[in-house]
PDB file of C-alpha atoms in Angstrom:
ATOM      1  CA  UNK A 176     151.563  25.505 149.011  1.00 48.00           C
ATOM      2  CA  UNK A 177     148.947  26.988 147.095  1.00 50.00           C
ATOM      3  CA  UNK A 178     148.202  30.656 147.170  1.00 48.00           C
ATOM      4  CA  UNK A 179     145.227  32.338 147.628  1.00 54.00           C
ATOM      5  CA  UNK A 180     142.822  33.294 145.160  1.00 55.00           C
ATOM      6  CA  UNK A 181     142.692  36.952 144.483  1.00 51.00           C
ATOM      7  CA  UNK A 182     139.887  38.297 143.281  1.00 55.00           C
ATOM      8  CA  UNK A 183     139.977  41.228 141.178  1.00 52.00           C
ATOM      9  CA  UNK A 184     138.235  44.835 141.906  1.00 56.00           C
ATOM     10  CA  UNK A 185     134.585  44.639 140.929  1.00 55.00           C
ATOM     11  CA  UNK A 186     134.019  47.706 138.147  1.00 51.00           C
ATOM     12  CA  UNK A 187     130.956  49.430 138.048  1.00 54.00           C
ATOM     13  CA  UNK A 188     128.164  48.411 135.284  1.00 55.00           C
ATOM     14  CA  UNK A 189     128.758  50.077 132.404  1.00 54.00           C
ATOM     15  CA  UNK A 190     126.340  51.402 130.444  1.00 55.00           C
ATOM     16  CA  UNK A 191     124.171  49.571 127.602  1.00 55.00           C
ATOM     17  CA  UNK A 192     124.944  50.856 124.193  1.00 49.00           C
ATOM     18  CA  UNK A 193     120.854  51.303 124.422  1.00 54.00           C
ATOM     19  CA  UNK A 194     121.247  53.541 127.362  1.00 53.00           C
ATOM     20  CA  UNK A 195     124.345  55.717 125.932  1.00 55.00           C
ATOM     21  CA  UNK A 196     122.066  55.952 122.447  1.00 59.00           C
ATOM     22  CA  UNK A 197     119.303  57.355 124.292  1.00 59.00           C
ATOM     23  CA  UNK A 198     118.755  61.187 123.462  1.00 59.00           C
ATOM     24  CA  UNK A 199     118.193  63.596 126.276  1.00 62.00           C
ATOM     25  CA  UNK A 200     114.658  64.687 126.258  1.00 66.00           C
ATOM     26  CA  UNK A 201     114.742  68.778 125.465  1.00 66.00           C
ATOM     27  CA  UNK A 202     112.238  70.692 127.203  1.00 65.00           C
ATOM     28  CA  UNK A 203     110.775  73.755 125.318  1.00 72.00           C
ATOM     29  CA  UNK A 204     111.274  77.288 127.203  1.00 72.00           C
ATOM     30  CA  UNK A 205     107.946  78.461 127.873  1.00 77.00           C
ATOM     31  CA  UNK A 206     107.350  82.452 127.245  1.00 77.00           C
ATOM     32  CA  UNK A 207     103.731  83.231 128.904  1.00 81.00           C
ATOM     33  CA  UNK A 208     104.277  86.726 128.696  1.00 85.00           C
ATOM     34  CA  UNK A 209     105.192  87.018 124.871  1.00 86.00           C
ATOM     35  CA  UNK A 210     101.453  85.372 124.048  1.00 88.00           C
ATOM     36  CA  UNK A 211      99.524  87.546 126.021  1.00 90.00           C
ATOM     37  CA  UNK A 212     101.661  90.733 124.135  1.00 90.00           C
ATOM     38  CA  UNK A 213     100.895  89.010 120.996  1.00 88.00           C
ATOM     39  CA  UNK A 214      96.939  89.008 122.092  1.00 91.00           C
ATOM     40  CA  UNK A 215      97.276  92.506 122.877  1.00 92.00           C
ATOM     41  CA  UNK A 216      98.341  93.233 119.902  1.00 93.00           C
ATOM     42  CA  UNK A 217      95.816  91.919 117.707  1.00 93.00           C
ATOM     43  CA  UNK A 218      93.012  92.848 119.797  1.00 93.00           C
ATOM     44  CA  UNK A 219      93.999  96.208 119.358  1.00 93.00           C
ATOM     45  CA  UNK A 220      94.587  95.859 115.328  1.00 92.00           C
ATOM     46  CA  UNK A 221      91.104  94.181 115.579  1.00 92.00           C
ATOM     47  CA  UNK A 222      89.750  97.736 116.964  1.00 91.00           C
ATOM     48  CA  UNK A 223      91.413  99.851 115.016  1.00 88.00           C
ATOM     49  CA  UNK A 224      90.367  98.262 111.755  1.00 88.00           C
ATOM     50  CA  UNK A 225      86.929  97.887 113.130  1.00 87.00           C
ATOM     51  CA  UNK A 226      86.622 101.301 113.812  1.00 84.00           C
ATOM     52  CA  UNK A 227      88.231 102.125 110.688  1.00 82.00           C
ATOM     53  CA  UNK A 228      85.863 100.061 108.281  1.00 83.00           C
ATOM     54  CA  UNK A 229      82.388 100.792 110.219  1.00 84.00           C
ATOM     55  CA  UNK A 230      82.574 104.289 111.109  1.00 82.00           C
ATOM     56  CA  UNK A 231      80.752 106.025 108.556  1.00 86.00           C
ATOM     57  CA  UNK A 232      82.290 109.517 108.617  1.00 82.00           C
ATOM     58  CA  UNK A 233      85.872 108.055 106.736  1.00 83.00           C
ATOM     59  CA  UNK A 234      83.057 107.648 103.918  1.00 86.00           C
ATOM     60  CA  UNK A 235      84.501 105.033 101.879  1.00 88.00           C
ATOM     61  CA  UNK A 236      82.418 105.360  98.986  1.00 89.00           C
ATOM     62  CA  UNK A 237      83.407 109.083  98.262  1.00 89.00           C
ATOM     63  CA  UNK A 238      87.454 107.931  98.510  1.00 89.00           C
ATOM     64  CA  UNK A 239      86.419 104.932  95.998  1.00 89.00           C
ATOM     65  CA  UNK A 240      85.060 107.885  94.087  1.00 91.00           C
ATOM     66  CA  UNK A 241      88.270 109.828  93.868  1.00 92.00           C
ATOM     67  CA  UNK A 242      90.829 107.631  94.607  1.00 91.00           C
ATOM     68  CA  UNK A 243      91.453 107.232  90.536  1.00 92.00           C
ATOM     69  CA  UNK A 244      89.779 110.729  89.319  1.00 92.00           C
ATOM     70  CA  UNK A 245      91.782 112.482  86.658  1.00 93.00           C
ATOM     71  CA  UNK A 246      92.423 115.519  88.238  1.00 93.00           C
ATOM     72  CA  UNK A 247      93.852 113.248  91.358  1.00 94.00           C
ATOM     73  CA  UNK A 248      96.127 111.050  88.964  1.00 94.00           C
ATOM     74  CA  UNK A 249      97.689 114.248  87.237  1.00 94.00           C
ATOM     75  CA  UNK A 250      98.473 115.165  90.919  1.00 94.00           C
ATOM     76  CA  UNK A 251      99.953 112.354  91.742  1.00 95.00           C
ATOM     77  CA  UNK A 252     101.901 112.157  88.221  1.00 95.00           C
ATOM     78  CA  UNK A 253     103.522 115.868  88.922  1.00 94.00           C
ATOM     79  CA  UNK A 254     104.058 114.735  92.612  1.00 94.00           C
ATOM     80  CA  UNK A 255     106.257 111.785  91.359  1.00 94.00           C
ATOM     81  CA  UNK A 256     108.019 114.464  88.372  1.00 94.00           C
ATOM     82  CA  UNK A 257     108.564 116.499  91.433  1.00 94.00           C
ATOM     83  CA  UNK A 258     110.239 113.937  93.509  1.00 93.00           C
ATOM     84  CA  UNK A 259     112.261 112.328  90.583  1.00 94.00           C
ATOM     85  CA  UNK A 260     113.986 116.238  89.440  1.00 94.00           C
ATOM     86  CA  UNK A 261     114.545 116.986  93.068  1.00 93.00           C
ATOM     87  CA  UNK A 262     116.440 113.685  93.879  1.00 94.00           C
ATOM     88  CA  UNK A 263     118.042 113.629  90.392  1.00 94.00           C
ATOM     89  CA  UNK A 264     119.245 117.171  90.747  1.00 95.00           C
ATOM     90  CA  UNK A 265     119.956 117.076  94.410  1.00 94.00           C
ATOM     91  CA  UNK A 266     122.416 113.839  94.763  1.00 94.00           C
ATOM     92  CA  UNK A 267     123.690 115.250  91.294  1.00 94.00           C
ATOM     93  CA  UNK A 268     124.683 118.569  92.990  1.00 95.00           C
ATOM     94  CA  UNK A 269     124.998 116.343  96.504  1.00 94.00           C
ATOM     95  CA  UNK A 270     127.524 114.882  95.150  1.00 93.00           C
ATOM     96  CA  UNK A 271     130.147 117.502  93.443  1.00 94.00           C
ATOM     97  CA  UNK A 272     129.692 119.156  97.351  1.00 95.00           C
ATOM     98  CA  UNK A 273     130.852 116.094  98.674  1.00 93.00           C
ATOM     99  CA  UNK A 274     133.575 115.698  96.716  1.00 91.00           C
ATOM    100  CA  UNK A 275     134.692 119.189  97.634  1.00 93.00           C
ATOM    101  CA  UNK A 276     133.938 118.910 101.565  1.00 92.00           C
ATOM    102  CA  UNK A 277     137.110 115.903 100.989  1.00 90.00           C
ATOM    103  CA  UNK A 278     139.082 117.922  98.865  1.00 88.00           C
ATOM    104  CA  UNK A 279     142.652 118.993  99.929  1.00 87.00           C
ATOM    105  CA  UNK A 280     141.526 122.654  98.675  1.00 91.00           C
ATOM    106  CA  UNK A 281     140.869 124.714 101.656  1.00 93.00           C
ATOM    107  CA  UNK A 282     138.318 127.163  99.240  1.00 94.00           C
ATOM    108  CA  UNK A 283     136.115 124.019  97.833  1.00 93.00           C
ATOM    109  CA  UNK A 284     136.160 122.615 101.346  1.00 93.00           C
ATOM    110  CA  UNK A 285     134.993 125.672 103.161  1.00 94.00           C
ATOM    111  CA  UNK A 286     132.259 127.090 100.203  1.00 95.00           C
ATOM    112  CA  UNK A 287     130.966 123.179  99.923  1.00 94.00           C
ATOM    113  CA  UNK A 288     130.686 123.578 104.236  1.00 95.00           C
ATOM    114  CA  UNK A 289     129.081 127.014 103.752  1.00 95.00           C
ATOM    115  CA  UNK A 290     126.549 125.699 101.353  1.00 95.00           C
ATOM    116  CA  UNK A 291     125.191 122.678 103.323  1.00 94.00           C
ATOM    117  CA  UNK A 292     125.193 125.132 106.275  1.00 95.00           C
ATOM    118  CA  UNK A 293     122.892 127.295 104.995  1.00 94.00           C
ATOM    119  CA  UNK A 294     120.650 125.217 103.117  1.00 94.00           C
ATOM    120  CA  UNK A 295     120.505 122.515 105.908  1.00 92.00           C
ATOM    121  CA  UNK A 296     119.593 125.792 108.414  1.00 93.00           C
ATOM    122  CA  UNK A 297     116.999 127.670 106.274  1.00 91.00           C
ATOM    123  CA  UNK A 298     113.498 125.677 106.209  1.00 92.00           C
ATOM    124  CA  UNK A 299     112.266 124.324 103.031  1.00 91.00           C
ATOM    125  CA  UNK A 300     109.330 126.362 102.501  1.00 91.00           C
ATOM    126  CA  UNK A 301     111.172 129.226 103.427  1.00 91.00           C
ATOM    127  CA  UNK A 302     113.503 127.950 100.238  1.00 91.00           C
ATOM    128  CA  UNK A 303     110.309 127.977  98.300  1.00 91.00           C
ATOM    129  CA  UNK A 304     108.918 131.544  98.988  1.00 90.00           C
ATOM    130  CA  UNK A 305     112.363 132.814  98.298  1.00 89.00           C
ATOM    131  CA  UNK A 306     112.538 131.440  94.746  1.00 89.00           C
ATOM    132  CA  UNK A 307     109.153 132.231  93.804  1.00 88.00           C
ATOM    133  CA  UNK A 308     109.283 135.698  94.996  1.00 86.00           C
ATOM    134  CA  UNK A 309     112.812 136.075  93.529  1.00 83.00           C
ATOM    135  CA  UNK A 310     111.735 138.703  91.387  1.00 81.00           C
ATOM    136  CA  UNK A 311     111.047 141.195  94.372  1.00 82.00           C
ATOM    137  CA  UNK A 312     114.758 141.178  94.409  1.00 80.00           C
ATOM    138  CA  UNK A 313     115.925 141.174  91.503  1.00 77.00           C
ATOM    139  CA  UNK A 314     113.444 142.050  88.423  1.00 77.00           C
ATOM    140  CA  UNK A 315     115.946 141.539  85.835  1.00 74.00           C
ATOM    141  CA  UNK A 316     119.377 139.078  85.949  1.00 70.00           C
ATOM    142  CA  UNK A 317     122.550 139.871  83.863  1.00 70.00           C
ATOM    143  CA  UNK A 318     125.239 137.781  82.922  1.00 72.00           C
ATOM    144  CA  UNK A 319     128.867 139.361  82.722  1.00 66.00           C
ATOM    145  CA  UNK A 320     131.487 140.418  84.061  1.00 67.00           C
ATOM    146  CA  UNK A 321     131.563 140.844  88.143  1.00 70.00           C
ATOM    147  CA  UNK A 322     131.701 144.699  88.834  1.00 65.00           C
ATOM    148  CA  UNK A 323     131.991 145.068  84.913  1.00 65.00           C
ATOM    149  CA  UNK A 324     129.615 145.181  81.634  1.00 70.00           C
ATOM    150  CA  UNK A 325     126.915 142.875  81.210  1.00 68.00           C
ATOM    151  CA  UNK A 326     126.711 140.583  78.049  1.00 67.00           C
ATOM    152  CA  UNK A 327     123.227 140.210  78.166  1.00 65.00           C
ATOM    153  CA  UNK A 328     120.204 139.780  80.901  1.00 72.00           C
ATOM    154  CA  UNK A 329     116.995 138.501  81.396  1.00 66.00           C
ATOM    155  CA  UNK A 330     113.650 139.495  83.126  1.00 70.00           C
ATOM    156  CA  UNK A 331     113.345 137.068  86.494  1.00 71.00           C
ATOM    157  CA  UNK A 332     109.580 136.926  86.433  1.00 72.00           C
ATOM    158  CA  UNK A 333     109.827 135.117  83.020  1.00 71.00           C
ATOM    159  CA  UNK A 334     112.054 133.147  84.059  1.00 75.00           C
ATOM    160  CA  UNK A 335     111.833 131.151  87.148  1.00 79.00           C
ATOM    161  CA  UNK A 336     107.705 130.211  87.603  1.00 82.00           C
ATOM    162  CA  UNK A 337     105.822 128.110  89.966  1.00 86.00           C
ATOM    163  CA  UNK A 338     107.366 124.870  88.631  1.00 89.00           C
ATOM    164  CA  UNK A 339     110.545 126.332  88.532  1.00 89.00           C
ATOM    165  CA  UNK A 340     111.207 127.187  91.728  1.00 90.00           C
ATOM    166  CA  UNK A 341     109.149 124.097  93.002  1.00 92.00           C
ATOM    167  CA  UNK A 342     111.772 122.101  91.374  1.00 93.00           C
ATOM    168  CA  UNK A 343     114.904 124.666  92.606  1.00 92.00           C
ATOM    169  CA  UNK A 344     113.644 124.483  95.875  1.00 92.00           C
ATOM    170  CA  UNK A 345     113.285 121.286  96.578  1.00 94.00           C
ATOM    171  CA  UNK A 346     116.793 120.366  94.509  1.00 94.00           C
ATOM    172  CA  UNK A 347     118.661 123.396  96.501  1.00 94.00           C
ATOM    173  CA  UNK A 348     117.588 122.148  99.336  1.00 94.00           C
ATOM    174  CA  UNK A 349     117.830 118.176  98.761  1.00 94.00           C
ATOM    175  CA  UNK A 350     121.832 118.814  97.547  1.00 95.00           C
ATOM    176  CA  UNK A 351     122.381 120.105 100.672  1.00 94.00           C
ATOM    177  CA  UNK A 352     121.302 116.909 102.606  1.00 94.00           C
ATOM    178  CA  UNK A 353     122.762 114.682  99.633  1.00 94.00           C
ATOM    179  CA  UNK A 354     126.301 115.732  99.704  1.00 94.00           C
ATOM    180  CA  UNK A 355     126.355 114.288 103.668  1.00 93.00           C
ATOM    181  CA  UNK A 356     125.208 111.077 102.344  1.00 94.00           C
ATOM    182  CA  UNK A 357     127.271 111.063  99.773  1.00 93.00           C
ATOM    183  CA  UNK A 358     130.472 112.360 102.051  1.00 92.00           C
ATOM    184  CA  UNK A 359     129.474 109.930 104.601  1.00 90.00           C
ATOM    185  CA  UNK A 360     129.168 106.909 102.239  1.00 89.00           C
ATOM    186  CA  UNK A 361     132.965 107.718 100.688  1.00 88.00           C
ATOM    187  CA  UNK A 362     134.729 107.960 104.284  1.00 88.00           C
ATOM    188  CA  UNK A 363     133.205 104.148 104.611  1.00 86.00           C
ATOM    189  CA  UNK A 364     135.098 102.733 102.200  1.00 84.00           C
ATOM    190  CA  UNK A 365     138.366 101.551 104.060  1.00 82.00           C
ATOM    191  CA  UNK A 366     141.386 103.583 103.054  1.00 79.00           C
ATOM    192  CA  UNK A 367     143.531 100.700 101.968  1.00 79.00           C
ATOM    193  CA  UNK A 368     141.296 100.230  99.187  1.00 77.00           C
ATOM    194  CA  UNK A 369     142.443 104.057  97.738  1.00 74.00           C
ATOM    195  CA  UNK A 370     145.966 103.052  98.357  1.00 76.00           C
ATOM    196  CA  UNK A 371     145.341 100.010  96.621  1.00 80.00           C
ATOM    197  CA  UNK A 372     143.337 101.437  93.626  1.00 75.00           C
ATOM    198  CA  UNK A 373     146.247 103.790  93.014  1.00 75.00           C
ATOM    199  CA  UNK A 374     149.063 101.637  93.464  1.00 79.00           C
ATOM    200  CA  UNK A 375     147.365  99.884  90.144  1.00 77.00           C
ATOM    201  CA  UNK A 376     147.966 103.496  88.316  1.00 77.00           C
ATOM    202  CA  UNK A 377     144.162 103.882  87.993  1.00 77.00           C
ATOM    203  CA  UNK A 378     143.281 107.489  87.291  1.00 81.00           C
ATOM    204  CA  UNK A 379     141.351 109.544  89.572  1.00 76.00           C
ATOM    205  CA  UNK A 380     138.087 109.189  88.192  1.00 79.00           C
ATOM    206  CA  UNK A 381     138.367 105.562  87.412  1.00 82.00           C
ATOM    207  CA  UNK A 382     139.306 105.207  91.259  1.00 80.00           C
ATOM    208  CA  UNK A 383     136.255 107.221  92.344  1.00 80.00           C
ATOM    209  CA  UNK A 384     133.743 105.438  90.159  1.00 80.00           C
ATOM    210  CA  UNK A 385     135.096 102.027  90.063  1.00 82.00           C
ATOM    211  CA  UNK A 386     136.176 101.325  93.354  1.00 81.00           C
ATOM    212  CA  UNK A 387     135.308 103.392  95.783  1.00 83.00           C
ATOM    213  CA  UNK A 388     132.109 104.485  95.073  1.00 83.00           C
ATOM    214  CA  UNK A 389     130.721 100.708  94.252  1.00 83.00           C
ATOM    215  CA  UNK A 390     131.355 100.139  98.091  1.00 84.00           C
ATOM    216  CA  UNK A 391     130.212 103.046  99.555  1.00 86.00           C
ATOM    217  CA  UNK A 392     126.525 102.637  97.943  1.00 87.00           C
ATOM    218  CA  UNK A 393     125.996 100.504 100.855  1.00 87.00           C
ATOM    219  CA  UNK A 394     126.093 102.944 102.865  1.00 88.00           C
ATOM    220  CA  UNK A 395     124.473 105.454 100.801  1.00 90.00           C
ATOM    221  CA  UNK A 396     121.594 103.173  99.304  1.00 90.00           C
ATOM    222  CA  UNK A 397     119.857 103.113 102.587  1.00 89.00           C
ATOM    223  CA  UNK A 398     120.090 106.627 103.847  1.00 90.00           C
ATOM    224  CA  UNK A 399     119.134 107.871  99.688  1.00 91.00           C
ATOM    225  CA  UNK A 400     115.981 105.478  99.568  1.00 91.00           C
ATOM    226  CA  UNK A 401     115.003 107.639 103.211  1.00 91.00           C
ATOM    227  CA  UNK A 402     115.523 110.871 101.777  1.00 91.00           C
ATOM    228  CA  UNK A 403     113.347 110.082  98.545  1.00 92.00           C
ATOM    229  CA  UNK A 404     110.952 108.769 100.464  1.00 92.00           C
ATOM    230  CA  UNK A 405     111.161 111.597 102.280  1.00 91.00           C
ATOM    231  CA  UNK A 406     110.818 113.622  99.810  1.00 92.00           C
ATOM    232  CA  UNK A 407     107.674 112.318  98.285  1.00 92.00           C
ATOM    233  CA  UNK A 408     106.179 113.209 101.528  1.00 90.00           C
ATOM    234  CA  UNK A 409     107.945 116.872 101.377  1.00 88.00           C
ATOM    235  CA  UNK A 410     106.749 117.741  97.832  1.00 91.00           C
ATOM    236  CA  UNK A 411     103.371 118.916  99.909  1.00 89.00           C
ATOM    237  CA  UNK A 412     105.235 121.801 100.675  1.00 91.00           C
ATOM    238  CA  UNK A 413     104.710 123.490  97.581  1.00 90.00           C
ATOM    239  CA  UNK A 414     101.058 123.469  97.795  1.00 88.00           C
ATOM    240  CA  UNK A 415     102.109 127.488  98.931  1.00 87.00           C
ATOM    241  CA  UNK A 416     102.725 128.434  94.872  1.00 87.00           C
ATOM    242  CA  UNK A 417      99.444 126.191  94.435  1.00 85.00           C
ATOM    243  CA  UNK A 418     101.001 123.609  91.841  1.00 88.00           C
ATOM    244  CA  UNK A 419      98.677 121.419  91.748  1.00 89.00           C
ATOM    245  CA  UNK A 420     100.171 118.075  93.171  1.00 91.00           C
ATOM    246  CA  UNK A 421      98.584 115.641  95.395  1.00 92.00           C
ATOM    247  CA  UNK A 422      98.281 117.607  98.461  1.00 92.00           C
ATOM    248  CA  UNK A 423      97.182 120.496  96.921  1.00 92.00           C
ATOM    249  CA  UNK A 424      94.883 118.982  94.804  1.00 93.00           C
ATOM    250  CA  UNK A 425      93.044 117.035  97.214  1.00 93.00           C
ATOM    251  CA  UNK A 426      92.490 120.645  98.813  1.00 92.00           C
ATOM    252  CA  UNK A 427      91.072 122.019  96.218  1.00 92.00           C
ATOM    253  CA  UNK A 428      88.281 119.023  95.838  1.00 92.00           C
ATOM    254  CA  UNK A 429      87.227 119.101  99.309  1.00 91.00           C
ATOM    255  CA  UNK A 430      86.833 123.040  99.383  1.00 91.00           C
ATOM    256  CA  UNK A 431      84.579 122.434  96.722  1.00 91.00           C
ATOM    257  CA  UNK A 432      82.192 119.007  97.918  1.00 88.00           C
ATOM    258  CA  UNK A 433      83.425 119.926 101.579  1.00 86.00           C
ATOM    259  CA  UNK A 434      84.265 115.663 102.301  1.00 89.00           C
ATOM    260  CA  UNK A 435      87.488 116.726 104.224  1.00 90.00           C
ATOM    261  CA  UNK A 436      88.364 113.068 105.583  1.00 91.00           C
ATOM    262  CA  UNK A 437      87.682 111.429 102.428  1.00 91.00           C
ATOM    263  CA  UNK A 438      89.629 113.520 100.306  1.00 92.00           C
ATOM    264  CA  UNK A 439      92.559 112.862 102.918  1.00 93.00           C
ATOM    265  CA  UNK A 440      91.997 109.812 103.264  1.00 92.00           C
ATOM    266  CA  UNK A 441      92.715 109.833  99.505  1.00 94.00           C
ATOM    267  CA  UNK A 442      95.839 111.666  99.579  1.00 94.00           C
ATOM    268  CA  UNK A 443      96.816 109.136 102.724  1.00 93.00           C
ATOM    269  CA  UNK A 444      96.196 106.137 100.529  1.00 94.00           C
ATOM    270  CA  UNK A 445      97.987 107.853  97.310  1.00 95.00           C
ATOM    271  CA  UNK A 446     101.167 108.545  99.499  1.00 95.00           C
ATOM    272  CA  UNK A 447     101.136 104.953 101.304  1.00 94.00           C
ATOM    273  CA  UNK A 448     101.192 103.614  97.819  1.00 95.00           C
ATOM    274  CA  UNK A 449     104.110 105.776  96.003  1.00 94.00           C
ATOM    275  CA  UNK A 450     106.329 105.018  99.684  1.00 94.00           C
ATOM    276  CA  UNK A 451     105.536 101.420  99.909  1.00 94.00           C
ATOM    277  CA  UNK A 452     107.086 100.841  96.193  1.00 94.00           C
ATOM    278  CA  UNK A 453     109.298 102.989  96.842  1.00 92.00           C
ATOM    279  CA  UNK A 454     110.858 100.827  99.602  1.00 92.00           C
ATOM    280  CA  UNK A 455     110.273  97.725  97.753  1.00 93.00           C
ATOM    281  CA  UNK A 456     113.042  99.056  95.080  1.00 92.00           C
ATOM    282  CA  UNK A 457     115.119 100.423  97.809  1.00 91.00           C
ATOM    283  CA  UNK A 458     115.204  96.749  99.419  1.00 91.00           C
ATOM    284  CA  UNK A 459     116.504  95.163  96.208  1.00 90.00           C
ATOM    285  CA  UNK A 460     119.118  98.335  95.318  1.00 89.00           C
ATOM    286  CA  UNK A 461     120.369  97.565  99.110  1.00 87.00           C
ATOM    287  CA  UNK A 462     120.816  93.894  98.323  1.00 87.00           C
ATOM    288  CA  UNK A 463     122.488  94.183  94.959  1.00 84.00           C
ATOM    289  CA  UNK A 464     124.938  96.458  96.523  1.00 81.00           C
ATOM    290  CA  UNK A 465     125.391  94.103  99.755  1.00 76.00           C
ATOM    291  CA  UNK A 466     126.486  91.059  97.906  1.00 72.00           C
ATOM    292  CA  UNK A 467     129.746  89.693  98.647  1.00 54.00           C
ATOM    293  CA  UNK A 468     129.337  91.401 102.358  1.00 56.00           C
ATOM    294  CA  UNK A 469     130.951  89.367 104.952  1.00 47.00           C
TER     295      UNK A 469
END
């Protein structure tokens, strides 16, 4: 007796190795909307520069004129002396205010408070007036003993001049903004890494210089490289004790030829130059410092 033939369960076709190889086709997300933004946008730089270049009033030829005078490249050279003793002398101070704001010391903490109070509340050219007109106040300075005899003392008009108290001003002032960078930058830095630095027996200073403030300069590159640039801009101010810097000096051409927007137009250029180099070097500060970031 013979049994019958099973057959077995038919299996669906599989797939040719052709067929599985195949790549999916990928269809490219169309964005209508960005392309028409993007046309706005240059249509509108297309305007601008067209009615930058052909109106005749921005007088081109008088800004090639004076673009490189003399008198405007001293300007600009005491502009950038300016800038360079006010930052110098502002994180310099900046930073010893800092340093007391996180001290334990209840005094440092509450004079270095005080100090950025004041000189964050009081407006710069306010700052300025005061130093240049410090002799109202007080003709002649002593130095000595508080309440007591005076070793010696010294006329105030002599003293502290235009320059002067340009460069006071603007470094008074500065410190006040600096040591908040500079505070802010140092609370950053993760506290195990103090712990850590003085587990090793590194002195205080060592600490401060080699450990912790290395990783707190990214933090405090970028907000610095603002307030210089900043300040190049803020250096105008002093134009009030006419020192002759940019600003200033461009006034003092135009009074004279009456070409207003020329001569700012020159100033414009000057300052779009000294800020654009500006944050070129702060790019390349910023990415030394952020090596080895995670």
């Amino acid at each position: 007796m013979t049994l019958p033939e099973v057959q077995a369960p038919s299996l669906p076709d599989e797939p040719s190795l052709q067929e599985e190889e195949r790549p999916s086709d990928v269809v490219t997300a169309r964005h209508p909307l960005r392309w028409l933004a993007g046309a706005a946008v240059l249509v509108l730089l297309a305007m601008a520069a067209n009615a930058l270049v052909t109106n005749p009033a921005w007088e081109w030829a008088v800004v090639g004129e004076y673009l490189f005078a003399p008198s405007v490249a001293r300007s600009v050279l005491l502009t950038l002396e300016l800038t360079a003793m006010g930052i110098v002398l502002g994180f310099a101070l900046g930073t010893v205010l800092a340093l007391m704001r996180l001290s334990a010391n209840r005094l440092l903490s509450s004079v270095a408070w005080g100090y950025v109070w004041l000189f964050r509340s009081v407006p710069l050219i306010l700052q300025l007036l005061f130093w240049y007109n410090l002799a109202l106040l007080y003709p002649r300075l002593s130095v000595g003993v508080p309440f007591g005899p005076a070793f010696f003392d010294f006329g105030t008009m002599d003293l502290i001049g235009p320059l002067t108290a340009a460069v006071l001003g603007l470094a008074l002032h500065q410190a006040a903004y600096a040591a908040e960078i500079v505070r802010g930058g140092l609370l950053s830095v993760d506290h195990g890494q103090r712990e850590a630095a003085a587990a090793l027996g590194l002195p205080p200073a060592r600490r401060l210089f080699r450990i912790i403030l290395p990783q707190a300069m990214r933090t405090i590159v970028p907000n610095a490289g603002n307030e210089i640039i900043g300040l190049v801009k803020g250096t105008s101010v002093v134009y009030i004790m006419a020192l002759p810097e940019l600003f200033y000096q461009v006034q003092v051409i135009y009074n004279r030829n009456g070409r207003v927007m020329a001569l700012l137009l020159v100033a414009a250029i000057w300052y779009l130059i000294l800020t654009t180099a500006l944050s070129a070097v702060q790019y390349y500060v910023e990415r030394h410092y952020g090596r080895g970031r995670a």
